CSV table of C-alpha atoms in Angstrom, one decimal:
chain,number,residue,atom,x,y,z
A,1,UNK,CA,-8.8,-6.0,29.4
A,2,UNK,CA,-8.9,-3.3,27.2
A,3,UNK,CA,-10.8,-4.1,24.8
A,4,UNK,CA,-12.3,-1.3,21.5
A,5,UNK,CA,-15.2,-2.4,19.9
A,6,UNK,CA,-16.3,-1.3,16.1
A,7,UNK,CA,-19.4,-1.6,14.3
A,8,UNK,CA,-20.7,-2.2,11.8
A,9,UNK,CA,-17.4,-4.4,10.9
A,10,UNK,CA,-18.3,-4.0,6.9
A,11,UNK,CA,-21.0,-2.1,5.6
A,12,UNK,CA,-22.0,-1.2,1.7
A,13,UNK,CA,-24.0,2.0,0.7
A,14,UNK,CA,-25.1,4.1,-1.9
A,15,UNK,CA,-23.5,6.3,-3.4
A,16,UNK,CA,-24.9,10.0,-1.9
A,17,UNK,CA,-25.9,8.1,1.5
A,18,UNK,CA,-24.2,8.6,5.0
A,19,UNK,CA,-22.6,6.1,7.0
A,20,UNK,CA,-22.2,6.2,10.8
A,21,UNK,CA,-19.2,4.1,12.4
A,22,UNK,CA,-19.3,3.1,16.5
A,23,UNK,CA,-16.1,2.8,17.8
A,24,UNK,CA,-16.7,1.6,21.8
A,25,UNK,CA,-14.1,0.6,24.6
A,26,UNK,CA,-15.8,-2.0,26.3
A,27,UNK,CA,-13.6,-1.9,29.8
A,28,UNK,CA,-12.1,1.3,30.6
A,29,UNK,CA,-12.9,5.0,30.0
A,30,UNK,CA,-11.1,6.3,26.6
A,31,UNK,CA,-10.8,10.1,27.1
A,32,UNK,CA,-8.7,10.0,23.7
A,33,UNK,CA,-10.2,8.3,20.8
A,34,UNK,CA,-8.2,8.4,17.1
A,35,UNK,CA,-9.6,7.7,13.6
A,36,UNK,CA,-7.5,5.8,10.9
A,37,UNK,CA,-7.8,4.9,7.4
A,38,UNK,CA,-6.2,2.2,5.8
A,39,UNK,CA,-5.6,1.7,2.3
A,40,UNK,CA,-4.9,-1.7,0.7
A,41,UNK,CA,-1.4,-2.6,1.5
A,42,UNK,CA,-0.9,0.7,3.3
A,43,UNK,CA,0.1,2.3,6.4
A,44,UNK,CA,-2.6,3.8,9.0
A,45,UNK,CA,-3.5,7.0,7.8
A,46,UNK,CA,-4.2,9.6,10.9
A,47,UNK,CA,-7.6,11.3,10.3
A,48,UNK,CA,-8.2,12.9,13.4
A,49,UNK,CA,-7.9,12.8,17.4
A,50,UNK,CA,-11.0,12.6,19.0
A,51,UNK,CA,-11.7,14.0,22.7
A,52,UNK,CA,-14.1,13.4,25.2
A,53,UNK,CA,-16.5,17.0,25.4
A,54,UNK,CA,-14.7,18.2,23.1
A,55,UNK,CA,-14.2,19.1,18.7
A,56,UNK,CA,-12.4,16.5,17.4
A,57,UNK,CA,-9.2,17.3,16.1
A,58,UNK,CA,-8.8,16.5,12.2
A,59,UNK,CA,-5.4,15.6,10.6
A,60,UNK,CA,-4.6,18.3,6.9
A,61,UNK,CA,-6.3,17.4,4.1
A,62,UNK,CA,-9.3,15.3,6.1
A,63,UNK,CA,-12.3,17.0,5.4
A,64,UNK,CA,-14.3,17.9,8.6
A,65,UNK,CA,-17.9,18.2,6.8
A,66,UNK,CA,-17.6,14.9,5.4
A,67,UNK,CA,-15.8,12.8,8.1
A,68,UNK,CA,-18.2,14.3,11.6
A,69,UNK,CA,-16.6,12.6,14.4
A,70,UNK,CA,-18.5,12.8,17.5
A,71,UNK,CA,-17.1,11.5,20.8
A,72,UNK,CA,-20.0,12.0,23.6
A,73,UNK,CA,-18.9,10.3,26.4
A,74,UNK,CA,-15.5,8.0,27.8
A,75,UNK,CA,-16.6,5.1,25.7
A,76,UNK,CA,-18.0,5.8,22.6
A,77,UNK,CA,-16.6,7.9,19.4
A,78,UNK,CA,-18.7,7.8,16.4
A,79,UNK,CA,-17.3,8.9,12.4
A,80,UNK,CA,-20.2,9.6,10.1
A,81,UNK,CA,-19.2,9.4,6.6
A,82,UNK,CA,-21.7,11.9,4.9
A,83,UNK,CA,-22.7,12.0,1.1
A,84,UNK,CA,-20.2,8.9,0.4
A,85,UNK,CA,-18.7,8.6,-2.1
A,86,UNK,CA,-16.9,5.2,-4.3
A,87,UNK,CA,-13.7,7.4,-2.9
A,88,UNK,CA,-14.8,6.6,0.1
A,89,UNK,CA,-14.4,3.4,0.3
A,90,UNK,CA,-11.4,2.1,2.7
A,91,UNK,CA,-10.8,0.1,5.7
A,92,UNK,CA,-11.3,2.3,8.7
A,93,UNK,CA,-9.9,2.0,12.0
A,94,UNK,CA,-10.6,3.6,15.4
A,95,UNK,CA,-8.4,3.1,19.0
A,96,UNK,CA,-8.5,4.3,22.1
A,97,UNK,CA,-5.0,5.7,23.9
A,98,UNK,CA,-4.2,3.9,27.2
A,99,UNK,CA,-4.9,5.6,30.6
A,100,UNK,CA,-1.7,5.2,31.8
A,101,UNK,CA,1.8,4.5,30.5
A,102,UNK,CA,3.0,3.7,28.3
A,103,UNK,CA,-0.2,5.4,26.6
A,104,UNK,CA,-0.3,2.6,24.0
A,105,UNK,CA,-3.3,2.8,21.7
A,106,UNK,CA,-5.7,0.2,21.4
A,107,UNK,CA,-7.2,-1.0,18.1
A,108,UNK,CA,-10.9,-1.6,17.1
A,109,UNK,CA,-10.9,-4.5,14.5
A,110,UNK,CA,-11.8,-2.6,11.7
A,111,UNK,CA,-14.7,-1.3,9.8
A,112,UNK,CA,-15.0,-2.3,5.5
A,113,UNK,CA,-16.9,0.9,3.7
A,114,UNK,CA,-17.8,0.1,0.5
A,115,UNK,CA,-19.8,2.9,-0.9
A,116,UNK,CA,-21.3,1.4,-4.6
B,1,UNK,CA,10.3,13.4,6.8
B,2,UNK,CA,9.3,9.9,7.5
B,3,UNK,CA,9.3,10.0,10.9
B,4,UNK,CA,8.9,5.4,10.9
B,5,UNK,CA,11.3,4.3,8.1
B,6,UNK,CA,10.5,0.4,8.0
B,7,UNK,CA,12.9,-0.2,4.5
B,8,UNK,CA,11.5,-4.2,3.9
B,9,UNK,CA,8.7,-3.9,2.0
B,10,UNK,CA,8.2,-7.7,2.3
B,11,UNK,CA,9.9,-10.5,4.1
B,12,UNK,CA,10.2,-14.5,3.8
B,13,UNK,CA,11.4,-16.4,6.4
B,14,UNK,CA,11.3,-20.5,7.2
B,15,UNK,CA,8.8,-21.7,9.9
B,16,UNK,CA,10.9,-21.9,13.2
B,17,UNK,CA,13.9,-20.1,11.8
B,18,UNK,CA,14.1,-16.7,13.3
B,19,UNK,CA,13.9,-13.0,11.9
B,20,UNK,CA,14.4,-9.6,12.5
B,21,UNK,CA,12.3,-6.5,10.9
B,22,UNK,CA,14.1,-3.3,10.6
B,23,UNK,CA,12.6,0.2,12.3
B,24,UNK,CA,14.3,3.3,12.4
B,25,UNK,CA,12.6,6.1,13.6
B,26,UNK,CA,13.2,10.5,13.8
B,27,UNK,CA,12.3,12.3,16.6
B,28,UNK,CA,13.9,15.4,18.5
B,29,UNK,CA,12.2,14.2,21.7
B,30,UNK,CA,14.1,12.9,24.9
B,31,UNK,CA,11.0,11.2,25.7
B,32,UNK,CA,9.6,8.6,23.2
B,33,UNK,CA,7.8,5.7,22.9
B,34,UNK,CA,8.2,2.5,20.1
B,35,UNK,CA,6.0,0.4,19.5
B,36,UNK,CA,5.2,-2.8,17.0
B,37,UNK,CA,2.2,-4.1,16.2
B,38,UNK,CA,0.5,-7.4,13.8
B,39,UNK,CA,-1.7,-7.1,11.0
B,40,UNK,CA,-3.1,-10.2,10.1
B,41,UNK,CA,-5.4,-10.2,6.6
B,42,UNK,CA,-8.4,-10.0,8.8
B,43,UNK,CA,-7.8,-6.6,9.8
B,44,UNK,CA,-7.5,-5.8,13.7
B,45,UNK,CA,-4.3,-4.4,15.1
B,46,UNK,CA,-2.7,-6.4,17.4
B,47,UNK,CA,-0.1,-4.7,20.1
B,48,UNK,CA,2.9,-6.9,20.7
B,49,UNK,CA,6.0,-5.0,22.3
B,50,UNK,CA,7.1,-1.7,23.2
B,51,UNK,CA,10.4,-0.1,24.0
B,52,UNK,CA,10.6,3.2,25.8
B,53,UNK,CA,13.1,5.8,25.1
B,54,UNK,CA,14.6,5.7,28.6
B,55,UNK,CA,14.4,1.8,29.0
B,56,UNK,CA,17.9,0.3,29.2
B,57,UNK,CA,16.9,-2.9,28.7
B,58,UNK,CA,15.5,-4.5,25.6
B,59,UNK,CA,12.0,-5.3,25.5
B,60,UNK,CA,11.1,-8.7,25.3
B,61,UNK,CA,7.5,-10.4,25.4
B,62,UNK,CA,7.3,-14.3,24.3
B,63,UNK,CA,8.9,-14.8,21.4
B,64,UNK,CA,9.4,-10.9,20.8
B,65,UNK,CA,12.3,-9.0,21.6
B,66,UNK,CA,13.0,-6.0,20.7
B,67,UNK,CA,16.7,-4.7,19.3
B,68,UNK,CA,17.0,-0.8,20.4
B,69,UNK,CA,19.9,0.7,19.7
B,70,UNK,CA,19.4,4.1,20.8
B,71,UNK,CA,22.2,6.3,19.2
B,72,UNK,CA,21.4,4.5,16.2
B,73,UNK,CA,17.6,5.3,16.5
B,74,UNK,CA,16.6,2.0,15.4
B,75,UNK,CA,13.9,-0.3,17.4
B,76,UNK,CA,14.3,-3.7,15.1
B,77,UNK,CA,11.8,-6.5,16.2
B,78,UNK,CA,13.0,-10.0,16.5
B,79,UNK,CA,10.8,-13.3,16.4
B,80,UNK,CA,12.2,-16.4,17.2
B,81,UNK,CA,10.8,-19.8,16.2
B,82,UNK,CA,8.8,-18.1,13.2
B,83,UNK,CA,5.4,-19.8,13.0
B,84,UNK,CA,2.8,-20.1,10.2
B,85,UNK,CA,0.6,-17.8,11.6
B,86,UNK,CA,3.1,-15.4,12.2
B,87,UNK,CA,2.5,-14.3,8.4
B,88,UNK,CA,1.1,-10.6,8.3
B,89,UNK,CA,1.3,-7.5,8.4
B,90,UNK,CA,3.8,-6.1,10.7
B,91,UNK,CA,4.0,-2.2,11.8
B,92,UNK,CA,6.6,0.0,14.1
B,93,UNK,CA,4.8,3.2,15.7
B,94,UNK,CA,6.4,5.6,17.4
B,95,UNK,CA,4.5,7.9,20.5
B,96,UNK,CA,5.8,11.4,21.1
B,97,UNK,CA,5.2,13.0,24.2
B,98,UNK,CA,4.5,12.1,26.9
B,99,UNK,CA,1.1,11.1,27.2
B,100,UNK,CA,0.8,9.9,23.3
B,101,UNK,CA,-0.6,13.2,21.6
B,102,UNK,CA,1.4,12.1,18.6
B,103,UNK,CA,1.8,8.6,17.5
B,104,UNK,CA,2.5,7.4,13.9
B,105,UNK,CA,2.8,4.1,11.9
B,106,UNK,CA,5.5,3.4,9.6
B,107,UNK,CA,4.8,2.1,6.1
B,108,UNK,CA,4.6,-1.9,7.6
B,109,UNK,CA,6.5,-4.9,6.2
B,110,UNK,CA,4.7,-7.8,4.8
B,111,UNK,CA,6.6,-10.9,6.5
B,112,UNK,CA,5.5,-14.3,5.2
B,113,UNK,CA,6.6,-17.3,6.9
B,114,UNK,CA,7.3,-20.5,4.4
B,115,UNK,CA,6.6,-24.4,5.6
């Protein structure tokens, strides 16, 4: 059980273009989604907390225009990277928090931007 | 402040020897939550232990245990029997609160395990 989808898992655009990342948990509601970005040989990188119904919450220095995170219903958050840029690129990774204790977050595998 | 200090940037260790990654971690909170979890190269986040605040016990799952020393603030993870494809990334979180409003990584260490 549960078990976070992400897709696309890689995905190359044009520089200019936006770019919409699914991140889905496949078995159990997910009221609390979360947003990471991972630079090579880095830590997880908190972009923002994303709630069911509600404005996702975005971490200092993310920029909300650029990175609209949209979390419709229990299973599905998406992040739309808009006007991408080469800075852009990154490893990004979404997870949903547990139900119940211990509230453990569970990881999407990951999506590859590459913005050209 | 760091709140996740993992101070091994990288780690070697011999196939089925054993070998223990350091987390210490900062938090004012009686009520906490540590957690470690595997990042191979290809990417997805695997959970493998976790150690709450108010568990006496030491965690152990497999060939996972976890060494908490409380007073010390430190939540080392030890794996016994080191395999091959125990070689990734490896990363200590910490959850504050109590239902996991706050939760963040440390900087990961690198272990590589040798034939």
């Amino acid at each position: 059980g549960a078990v976070v989808s992400q897709h696309p898992s890689w995905v190359i655009c044009k520089s200019g273009t936006s770019v919409k990342i699914e991140c889905r948990s496949l078995d159990f509601q997910a009221t609390t989604m979360f947003w990471y970005r991972q630079f090579p040989k880095q830590s997880l990188m908190l972009m923002a907390t994303s709630n069911e119904g509600s404005k996702a919450t975005y971490e200092q220095g993310v920029e909300k225009d650029k990175f609209l995170i949209n979390h419709a219903s229990l299973t599905l958050s998406t992040l739309t990277v808009t006007s991408a840029h080469p800075e852009d690129s990154s490893f990004y990774i979404c997870s949903a928090r547990g139900q119940g204790y211990p509230y453990e977050q569970y990881f999407g595998p990951g999506t590859r931007l590459t913005v050209t | 402040a760091q709140k996740i200090t993992q101070t091994q940037p990288g780690m070697f260790v011999q196939e089925k020897e054993a070998v223990t990654l350091d987390c210490t971690y900062d938090t004012s909170d009686q009520s906490y939550g540590l957690f470690w979890y595997k990042q191979p190269s290809s990417g997805e986040m695997i959970f493998l232990i976790y150690q709450g605040s108010y568990d006496e016990q030491n965690a152990t799952e497999g060939r996972y245990s976890l060494n908490f020393q409380k007073a010390r603030k430190s939540a080392n993870l030890v794996i016994s029997a080191s395999q091959l494809g125990d070689s990734a990334m490896y990363f200590c979180a910490m959850r504050e609160g109590n239902y996991g409003q706050n939760f963040v990584f440390g900087p990961g260490t690198r272990l590589s395990v040798l034939p």
